[in-house]
mmCIF file of C-alpha atoms in Angstrom:
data_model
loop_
_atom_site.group_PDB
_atom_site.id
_atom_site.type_symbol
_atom_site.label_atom_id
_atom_site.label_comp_id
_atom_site.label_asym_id
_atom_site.label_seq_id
_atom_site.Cartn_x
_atom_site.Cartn_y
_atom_site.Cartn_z
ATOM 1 C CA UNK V 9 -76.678 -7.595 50.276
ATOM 2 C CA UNK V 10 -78.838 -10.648 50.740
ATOM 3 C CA UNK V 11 -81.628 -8.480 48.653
ATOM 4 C CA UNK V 12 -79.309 -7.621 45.799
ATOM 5 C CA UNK V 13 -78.440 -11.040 45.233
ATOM 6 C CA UNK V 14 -82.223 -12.022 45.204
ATOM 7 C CA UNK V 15 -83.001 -9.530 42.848
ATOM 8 C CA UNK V 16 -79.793 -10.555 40.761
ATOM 9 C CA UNK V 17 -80.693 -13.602 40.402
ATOM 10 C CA UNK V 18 -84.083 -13.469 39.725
ATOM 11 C CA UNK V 19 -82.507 -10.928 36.970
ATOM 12 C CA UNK V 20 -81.666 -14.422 34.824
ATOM 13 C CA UNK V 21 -84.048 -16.665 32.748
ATOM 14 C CA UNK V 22 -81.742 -19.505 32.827
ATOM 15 C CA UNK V 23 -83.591 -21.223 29.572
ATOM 16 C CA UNK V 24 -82.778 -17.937 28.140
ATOM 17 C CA UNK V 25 -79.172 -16.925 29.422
ATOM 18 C CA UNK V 26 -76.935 -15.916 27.462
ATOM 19 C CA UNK V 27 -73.314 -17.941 26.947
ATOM 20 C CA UNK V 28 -70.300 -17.065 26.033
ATOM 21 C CA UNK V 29 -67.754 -20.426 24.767
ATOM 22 C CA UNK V 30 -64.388 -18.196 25.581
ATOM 23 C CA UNK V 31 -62.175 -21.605 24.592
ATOM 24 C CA UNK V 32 -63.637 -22.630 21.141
ATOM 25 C CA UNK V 33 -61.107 -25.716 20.322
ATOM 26 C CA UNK V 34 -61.415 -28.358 23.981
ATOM 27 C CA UNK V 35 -64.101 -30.293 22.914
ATOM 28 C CA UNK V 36 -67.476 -29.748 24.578
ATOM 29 C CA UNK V 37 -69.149 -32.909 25.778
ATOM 30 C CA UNK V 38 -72.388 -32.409 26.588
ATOM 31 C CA UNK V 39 -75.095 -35.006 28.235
ATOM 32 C CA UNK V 40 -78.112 -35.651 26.590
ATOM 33 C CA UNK V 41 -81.672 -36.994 28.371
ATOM 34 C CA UNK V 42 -84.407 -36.126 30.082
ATOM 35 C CA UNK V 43 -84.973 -35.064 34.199
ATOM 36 C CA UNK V 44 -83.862 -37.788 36.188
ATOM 37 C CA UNK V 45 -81.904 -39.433 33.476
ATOM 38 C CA UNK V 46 -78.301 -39.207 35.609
ATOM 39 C CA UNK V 47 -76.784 -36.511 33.152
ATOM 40 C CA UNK V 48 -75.075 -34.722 36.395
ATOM 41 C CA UNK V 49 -74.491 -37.978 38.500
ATOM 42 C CA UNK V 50 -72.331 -38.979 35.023
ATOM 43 C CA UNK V 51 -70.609 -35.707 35.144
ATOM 44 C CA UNK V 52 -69.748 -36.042 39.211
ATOM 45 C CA UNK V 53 -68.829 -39.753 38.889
ATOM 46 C CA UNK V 54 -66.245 -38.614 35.877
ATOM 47 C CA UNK V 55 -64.519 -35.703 38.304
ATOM 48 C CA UNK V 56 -64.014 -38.537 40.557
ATOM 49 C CA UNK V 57 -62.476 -40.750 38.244
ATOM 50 C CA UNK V 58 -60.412 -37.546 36.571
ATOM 51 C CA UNK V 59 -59.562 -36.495 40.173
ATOM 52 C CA UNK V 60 -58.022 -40.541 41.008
ATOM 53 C CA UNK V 61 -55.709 -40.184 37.771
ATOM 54 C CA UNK V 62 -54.302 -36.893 38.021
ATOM 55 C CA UNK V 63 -56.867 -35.200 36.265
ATOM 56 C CA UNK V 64 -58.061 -31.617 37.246
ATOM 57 C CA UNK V 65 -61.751 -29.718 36.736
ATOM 58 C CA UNK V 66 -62.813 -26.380 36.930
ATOM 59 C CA UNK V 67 -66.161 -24.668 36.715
ATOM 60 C CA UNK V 68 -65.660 -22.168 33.053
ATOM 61 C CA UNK V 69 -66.967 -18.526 35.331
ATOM 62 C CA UNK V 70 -67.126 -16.920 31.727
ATOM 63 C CA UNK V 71 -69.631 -18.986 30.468
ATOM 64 C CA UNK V 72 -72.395 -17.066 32.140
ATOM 65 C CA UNK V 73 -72.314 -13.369 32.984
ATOM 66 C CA UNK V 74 -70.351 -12.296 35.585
ATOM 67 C CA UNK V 75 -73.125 -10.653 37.594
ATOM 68 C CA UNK V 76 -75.244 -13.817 37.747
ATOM 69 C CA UNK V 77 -74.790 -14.537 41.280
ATOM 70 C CA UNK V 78 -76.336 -17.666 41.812
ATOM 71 C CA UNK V 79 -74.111 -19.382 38.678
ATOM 72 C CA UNK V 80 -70.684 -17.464 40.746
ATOM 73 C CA UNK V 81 -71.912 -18.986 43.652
ATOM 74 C CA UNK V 82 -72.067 -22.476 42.150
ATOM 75 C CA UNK V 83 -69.021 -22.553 40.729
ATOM 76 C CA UNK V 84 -67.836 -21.892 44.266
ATOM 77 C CA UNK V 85 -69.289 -24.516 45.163
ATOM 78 C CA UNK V 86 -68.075 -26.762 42.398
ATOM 79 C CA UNK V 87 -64.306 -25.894 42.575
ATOM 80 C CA UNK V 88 -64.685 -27.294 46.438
ATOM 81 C CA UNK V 89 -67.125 -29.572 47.791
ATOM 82 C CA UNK V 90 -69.848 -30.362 45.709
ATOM 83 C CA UNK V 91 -68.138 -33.411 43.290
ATOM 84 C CA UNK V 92 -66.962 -35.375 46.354
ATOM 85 C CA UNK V 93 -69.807 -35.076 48.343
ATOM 86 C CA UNK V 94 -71.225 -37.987 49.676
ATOM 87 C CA UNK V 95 -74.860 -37.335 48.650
ATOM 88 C CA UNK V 96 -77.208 -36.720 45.753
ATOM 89 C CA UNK V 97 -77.587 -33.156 44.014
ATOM 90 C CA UNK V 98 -81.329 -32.088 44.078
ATOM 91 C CA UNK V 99 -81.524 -31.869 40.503
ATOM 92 C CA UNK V 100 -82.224 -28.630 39.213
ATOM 93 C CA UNK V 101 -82.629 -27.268 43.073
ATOM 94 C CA UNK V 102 -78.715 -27.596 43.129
ATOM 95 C CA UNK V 103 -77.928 -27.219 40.005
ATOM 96 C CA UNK V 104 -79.231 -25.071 37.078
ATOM 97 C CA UNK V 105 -76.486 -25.301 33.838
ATOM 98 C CA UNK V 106 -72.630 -24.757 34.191
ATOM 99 C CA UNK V 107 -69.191 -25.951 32.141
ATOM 100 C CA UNK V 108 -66.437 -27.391 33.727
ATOM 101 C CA UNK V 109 -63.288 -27.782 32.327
ATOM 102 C CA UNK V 110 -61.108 -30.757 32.687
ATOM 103 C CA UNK V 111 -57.444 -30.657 32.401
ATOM 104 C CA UNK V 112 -54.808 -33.635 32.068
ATOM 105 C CA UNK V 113 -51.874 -33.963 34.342
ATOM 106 C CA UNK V 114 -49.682 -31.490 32.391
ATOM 107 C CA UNK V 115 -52.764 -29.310 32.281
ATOM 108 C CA UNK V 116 -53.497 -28.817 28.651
ATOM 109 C CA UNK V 117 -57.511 -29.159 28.056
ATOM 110 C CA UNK V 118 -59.018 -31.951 27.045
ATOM 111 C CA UNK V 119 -62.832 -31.358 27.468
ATOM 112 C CA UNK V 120 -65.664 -29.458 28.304
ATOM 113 C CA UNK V 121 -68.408 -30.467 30.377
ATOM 114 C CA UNK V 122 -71.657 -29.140 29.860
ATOM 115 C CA UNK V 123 -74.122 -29.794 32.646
ATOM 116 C CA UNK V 124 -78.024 -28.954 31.851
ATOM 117 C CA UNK V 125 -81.053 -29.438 32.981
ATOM 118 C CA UNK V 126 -82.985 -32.596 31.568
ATOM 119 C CA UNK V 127 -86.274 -30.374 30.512
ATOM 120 C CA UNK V 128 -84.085 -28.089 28.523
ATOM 121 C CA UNK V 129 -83.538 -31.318 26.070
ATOM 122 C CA UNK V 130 -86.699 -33.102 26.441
ATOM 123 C CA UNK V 131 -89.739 -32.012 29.479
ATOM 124 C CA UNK V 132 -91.399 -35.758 29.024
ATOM 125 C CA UNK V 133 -94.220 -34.506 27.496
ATOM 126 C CA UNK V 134 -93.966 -33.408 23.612
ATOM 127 C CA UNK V 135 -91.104 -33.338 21.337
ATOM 128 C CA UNK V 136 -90.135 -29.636 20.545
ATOM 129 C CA UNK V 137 -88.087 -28.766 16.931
ATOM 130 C CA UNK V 138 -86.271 -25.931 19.030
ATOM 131 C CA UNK V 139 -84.012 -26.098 21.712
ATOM 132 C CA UNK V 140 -83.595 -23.301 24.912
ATOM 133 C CA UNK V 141 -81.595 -20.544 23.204
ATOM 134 C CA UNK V 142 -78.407 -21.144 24.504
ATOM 135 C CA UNK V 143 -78.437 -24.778 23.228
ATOM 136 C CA UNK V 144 -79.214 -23.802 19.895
ATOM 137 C CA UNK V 145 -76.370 -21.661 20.123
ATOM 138 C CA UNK V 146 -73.681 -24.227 21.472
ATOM 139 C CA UNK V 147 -75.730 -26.669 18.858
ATOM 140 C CA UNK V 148 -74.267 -23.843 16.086
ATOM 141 C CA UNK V 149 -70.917 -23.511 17.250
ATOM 142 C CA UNK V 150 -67.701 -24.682 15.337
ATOM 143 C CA UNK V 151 -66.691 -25.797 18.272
ATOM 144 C CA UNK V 152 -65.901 -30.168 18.344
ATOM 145 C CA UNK V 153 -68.736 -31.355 19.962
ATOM 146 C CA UNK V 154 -69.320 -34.835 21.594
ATOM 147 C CA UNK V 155 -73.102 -35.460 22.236
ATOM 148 C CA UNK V 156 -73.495 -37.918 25.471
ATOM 149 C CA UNK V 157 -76.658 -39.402 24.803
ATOM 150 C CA UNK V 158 -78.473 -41.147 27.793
ATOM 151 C CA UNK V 159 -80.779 -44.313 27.112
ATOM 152 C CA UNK V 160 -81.947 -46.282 30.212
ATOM 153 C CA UNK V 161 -83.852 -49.336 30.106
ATOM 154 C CA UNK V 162 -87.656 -49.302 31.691
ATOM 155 C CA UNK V 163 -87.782 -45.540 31.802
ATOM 156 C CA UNK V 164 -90.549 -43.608 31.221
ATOM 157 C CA UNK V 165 -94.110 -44.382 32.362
ATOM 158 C CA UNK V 166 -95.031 -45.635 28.821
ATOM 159 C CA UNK V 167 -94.232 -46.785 25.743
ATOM 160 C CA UNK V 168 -95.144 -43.568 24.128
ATOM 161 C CA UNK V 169 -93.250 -41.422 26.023
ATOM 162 C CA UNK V 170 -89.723 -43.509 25.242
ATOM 163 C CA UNK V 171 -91.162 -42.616 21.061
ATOM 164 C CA UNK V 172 -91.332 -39.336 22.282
ATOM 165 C CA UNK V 173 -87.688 -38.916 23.494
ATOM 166 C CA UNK V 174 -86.381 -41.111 20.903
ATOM 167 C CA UNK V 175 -87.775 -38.362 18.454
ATOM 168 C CA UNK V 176 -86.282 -35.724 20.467
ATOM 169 C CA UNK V 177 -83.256 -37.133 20.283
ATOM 170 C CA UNK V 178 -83.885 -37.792 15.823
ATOM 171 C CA UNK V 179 -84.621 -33.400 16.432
ATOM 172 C CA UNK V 180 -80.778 -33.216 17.908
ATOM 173 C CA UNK V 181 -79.541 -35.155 15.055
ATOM 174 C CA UNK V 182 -80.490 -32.756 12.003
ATOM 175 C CA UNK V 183 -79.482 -30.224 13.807
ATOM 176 C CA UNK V 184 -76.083 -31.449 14.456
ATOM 177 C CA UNK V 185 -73.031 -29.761 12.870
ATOM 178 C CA UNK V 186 -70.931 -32.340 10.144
ATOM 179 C CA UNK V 187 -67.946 -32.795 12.664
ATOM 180 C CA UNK V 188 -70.800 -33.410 15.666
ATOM 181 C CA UNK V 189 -69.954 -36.990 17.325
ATOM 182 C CA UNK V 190 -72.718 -39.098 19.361
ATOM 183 C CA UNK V 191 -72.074 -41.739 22.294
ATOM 184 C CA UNK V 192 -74.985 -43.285 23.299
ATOM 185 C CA UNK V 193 -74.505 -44.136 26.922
ATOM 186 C CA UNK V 194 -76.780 -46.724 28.578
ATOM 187 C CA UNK V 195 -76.986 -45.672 31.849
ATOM 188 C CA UNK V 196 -77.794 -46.840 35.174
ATOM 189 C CA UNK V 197 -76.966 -50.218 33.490
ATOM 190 C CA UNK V 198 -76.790 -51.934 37.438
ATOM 191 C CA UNK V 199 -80.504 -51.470 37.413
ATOM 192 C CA UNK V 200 -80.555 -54.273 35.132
ATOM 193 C CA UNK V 201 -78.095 -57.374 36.573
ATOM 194 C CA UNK V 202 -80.508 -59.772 34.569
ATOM 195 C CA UNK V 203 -78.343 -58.340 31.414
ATOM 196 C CA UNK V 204 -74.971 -58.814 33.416
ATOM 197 C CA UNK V 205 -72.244 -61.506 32.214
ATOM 198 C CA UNK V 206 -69.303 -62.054 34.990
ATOM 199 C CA UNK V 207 -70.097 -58.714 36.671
ATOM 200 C CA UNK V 208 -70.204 -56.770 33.209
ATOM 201 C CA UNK V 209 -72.470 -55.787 31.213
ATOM 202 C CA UNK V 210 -73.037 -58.101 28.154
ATOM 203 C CA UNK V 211 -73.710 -55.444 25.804
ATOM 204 C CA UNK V 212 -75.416 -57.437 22.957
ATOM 205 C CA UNK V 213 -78.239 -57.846 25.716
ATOM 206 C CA UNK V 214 -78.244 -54.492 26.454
ATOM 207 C CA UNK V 215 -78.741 -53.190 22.562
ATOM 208 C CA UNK V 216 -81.113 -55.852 22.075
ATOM 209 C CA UNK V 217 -82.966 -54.737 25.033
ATOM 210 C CA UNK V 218 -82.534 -50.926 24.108
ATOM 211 C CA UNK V 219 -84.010 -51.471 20.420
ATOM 212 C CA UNK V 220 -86.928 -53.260 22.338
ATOM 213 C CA UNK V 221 -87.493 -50.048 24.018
ATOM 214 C CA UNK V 222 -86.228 -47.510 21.759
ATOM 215 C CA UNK V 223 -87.241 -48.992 18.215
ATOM 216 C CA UNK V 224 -85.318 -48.492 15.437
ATOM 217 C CA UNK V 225 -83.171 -45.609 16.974
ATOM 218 C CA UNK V 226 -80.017 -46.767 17.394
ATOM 219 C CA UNK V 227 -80.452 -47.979 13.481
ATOM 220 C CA UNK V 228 -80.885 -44.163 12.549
ATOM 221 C CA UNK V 229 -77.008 -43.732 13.315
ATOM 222 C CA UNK V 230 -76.202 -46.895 11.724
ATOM 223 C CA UNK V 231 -74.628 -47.979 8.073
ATOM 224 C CA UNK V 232 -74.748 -51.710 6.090
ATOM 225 C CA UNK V 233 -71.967 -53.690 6.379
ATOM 226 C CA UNK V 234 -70.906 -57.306 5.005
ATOM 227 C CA UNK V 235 -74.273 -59.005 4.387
ATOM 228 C CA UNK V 236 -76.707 -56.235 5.094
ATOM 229 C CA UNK V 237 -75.776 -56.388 8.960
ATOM 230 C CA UNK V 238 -76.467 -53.210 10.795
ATOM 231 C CA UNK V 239 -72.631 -51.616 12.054
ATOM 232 C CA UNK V 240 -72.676 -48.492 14.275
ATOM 233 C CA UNK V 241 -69.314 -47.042 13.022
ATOM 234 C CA UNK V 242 -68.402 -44.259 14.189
ATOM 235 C CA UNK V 243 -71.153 -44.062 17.042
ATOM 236 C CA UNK V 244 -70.064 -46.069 20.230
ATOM 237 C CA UNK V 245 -72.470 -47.928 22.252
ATOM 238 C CA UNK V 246 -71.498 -48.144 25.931
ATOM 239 C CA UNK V 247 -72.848 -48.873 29.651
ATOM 240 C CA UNK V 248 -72.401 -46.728 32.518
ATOM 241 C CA UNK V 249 -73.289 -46.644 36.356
ATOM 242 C CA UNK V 250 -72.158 -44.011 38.729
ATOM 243 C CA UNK V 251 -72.432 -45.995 41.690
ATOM 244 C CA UNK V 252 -75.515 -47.107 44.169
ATOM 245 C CA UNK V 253 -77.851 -44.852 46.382
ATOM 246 C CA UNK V 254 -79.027 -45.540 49.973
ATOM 247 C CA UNK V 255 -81.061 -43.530 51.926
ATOM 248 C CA UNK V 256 -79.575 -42.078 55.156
ATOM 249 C CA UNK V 257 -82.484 -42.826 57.664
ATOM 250 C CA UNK V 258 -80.813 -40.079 60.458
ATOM 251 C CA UNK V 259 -81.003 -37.016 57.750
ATOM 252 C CA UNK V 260 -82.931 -38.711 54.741
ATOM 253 C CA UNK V 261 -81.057 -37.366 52.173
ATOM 254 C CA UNK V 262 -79.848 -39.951 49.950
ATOM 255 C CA UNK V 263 -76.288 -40.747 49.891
ATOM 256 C CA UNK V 264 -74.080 -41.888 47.244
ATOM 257 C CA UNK V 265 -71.960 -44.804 47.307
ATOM 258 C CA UNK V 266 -69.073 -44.400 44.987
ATOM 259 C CA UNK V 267 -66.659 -47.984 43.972
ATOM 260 C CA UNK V 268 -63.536 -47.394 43.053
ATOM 261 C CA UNK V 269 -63.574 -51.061 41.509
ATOM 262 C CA UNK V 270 -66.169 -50.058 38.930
ATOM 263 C CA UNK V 271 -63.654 -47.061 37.828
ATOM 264 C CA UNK V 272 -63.582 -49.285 34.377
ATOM 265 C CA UNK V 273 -67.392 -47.581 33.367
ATOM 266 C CA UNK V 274 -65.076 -44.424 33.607
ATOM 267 C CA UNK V 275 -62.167 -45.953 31.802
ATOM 268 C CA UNK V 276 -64.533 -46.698 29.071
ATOM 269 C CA UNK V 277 -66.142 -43.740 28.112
ATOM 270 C CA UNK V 278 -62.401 -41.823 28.718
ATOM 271 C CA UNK V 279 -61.113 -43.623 25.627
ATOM 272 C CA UNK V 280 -64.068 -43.306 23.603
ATOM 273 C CA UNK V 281 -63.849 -39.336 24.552
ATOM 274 C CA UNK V 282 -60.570 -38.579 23.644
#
């Protein structure tokens, strides 16, 4: 058995699987950034939140073929454990791409949660015009779409790498349908307490600090207002942390500490989702 699941898996190019969207009118909200930028941290620290409110998730099995053990096998995993463990995923090691549904109280859908992995957006080292296959795909879809862009300050080991991403990200936005929204989510905002006002972020400082590092991006998405002063509209700006890391020095693995008291990052980026 252990040999046909090998071979099954090895079956799948996962840059190159093919998805099927079986609900095409929930919303998909999908996390943008590179490796390492928190995309599935985000997605675990939301199930949390949705779980604390009377929310429910479940992993979407039809969105990759049935016979793809190793995605049937993680969605196991996902429908159990995995989003209230109490350490980190291993990245892609854990984790290749899945979609979890998330369902309200009286269990009508609200979104879709696409988790990918970071290189399929951007690998850190050149800016591609095409996406993995089934990106481009969900990127053609009717289907409302909420893009969760990730922007963290001091990322990258150069300047030159942050152009590159924030090109990446200018590729996403021709290819975007009409109805296509964008959230750009600053994440891992606790790195940064110097930009912190009474425990909260003081976002001014933050999109100061984020046009430092990502010139003229957030501009892109922008339209004049009353005397020629930059207004996002209909693109929300917001900060995010899903919680703080310590190492555990018995098994090393590093675990994750979770506050319920900073619940209001999730309460945030709830209302702009909906």
């Amino acid at each position: 058995m252990k040999n046909e699941e090998i071979n099954q898996e090895k079956k799948y190019d996962v840059a190159n699987t093919v998805v099927n969207i079986s609900d095409t009118t929930t919303p998909i909200v999908i996390p943008f950034g590179p490796a390492s930028a928190g995309k599935t941290m985000v997605l675990l620290r939301m199930i949390r939140y949705f779980d604390s409110i009377g929310y429910k998730f479940k992993p979407d099995r039809l969105f990759r073929p049935g016979d793809d053990i190793k995605y049937q096998n993680l969605c196991d995993e996902f429908s159990n454990e995995r989003p209230f463990a109490d350490y980190t995923p291993g990245g892609n090691a854990d984790i290749d791409f899945l979609l979890v549904t998330i369902r309200n109280e009286r269990g009508r859908s609200l979104f879709q949660f696409l988790e990918a992995p970071g290189e399929h957006f951007f690998d850190g080292q050149q800016v591609k015009n095409d996406f993995p296959p089934y990106i481009e795909n969900i990127i053609g879809q009717n289907t409302p779409k909420t893009w969760l862009v990730l922007l963290q300050l001091d990322w990258g080991n150069s300047q030159s790498v942050r152009n590159m991403y924030k090109q990446q990200i200018l590729v996403l936005k021709a290819k975007m349908q009409p109805d296509d929204r964008i959230v750009f989510l600053f994440n891992k905002a606790d790195n940064r307490p110097d930009l912190f006002d009474n425990s909260k972020p003081d976002m001014d400082l933050f999109i100061r600090e984020i046009n430092n590092q990502y010139p003229n991006l957030l501009n892109q998405f922008a339209v004049k207002g009353f005397l020629n002063k930059m207004i996002f509209g209909n693109v929300p700006t917001l900060c995010f942390s899903a919680g703080g890391f310590s190492k555990n020095s018995m098994t090393g693995k590093e675990m994750w500490i979770c506050k319920p008291q900073d619940d209001w990052y999730c309460e945030e980026l709830l209302k702009v989702l909906k």
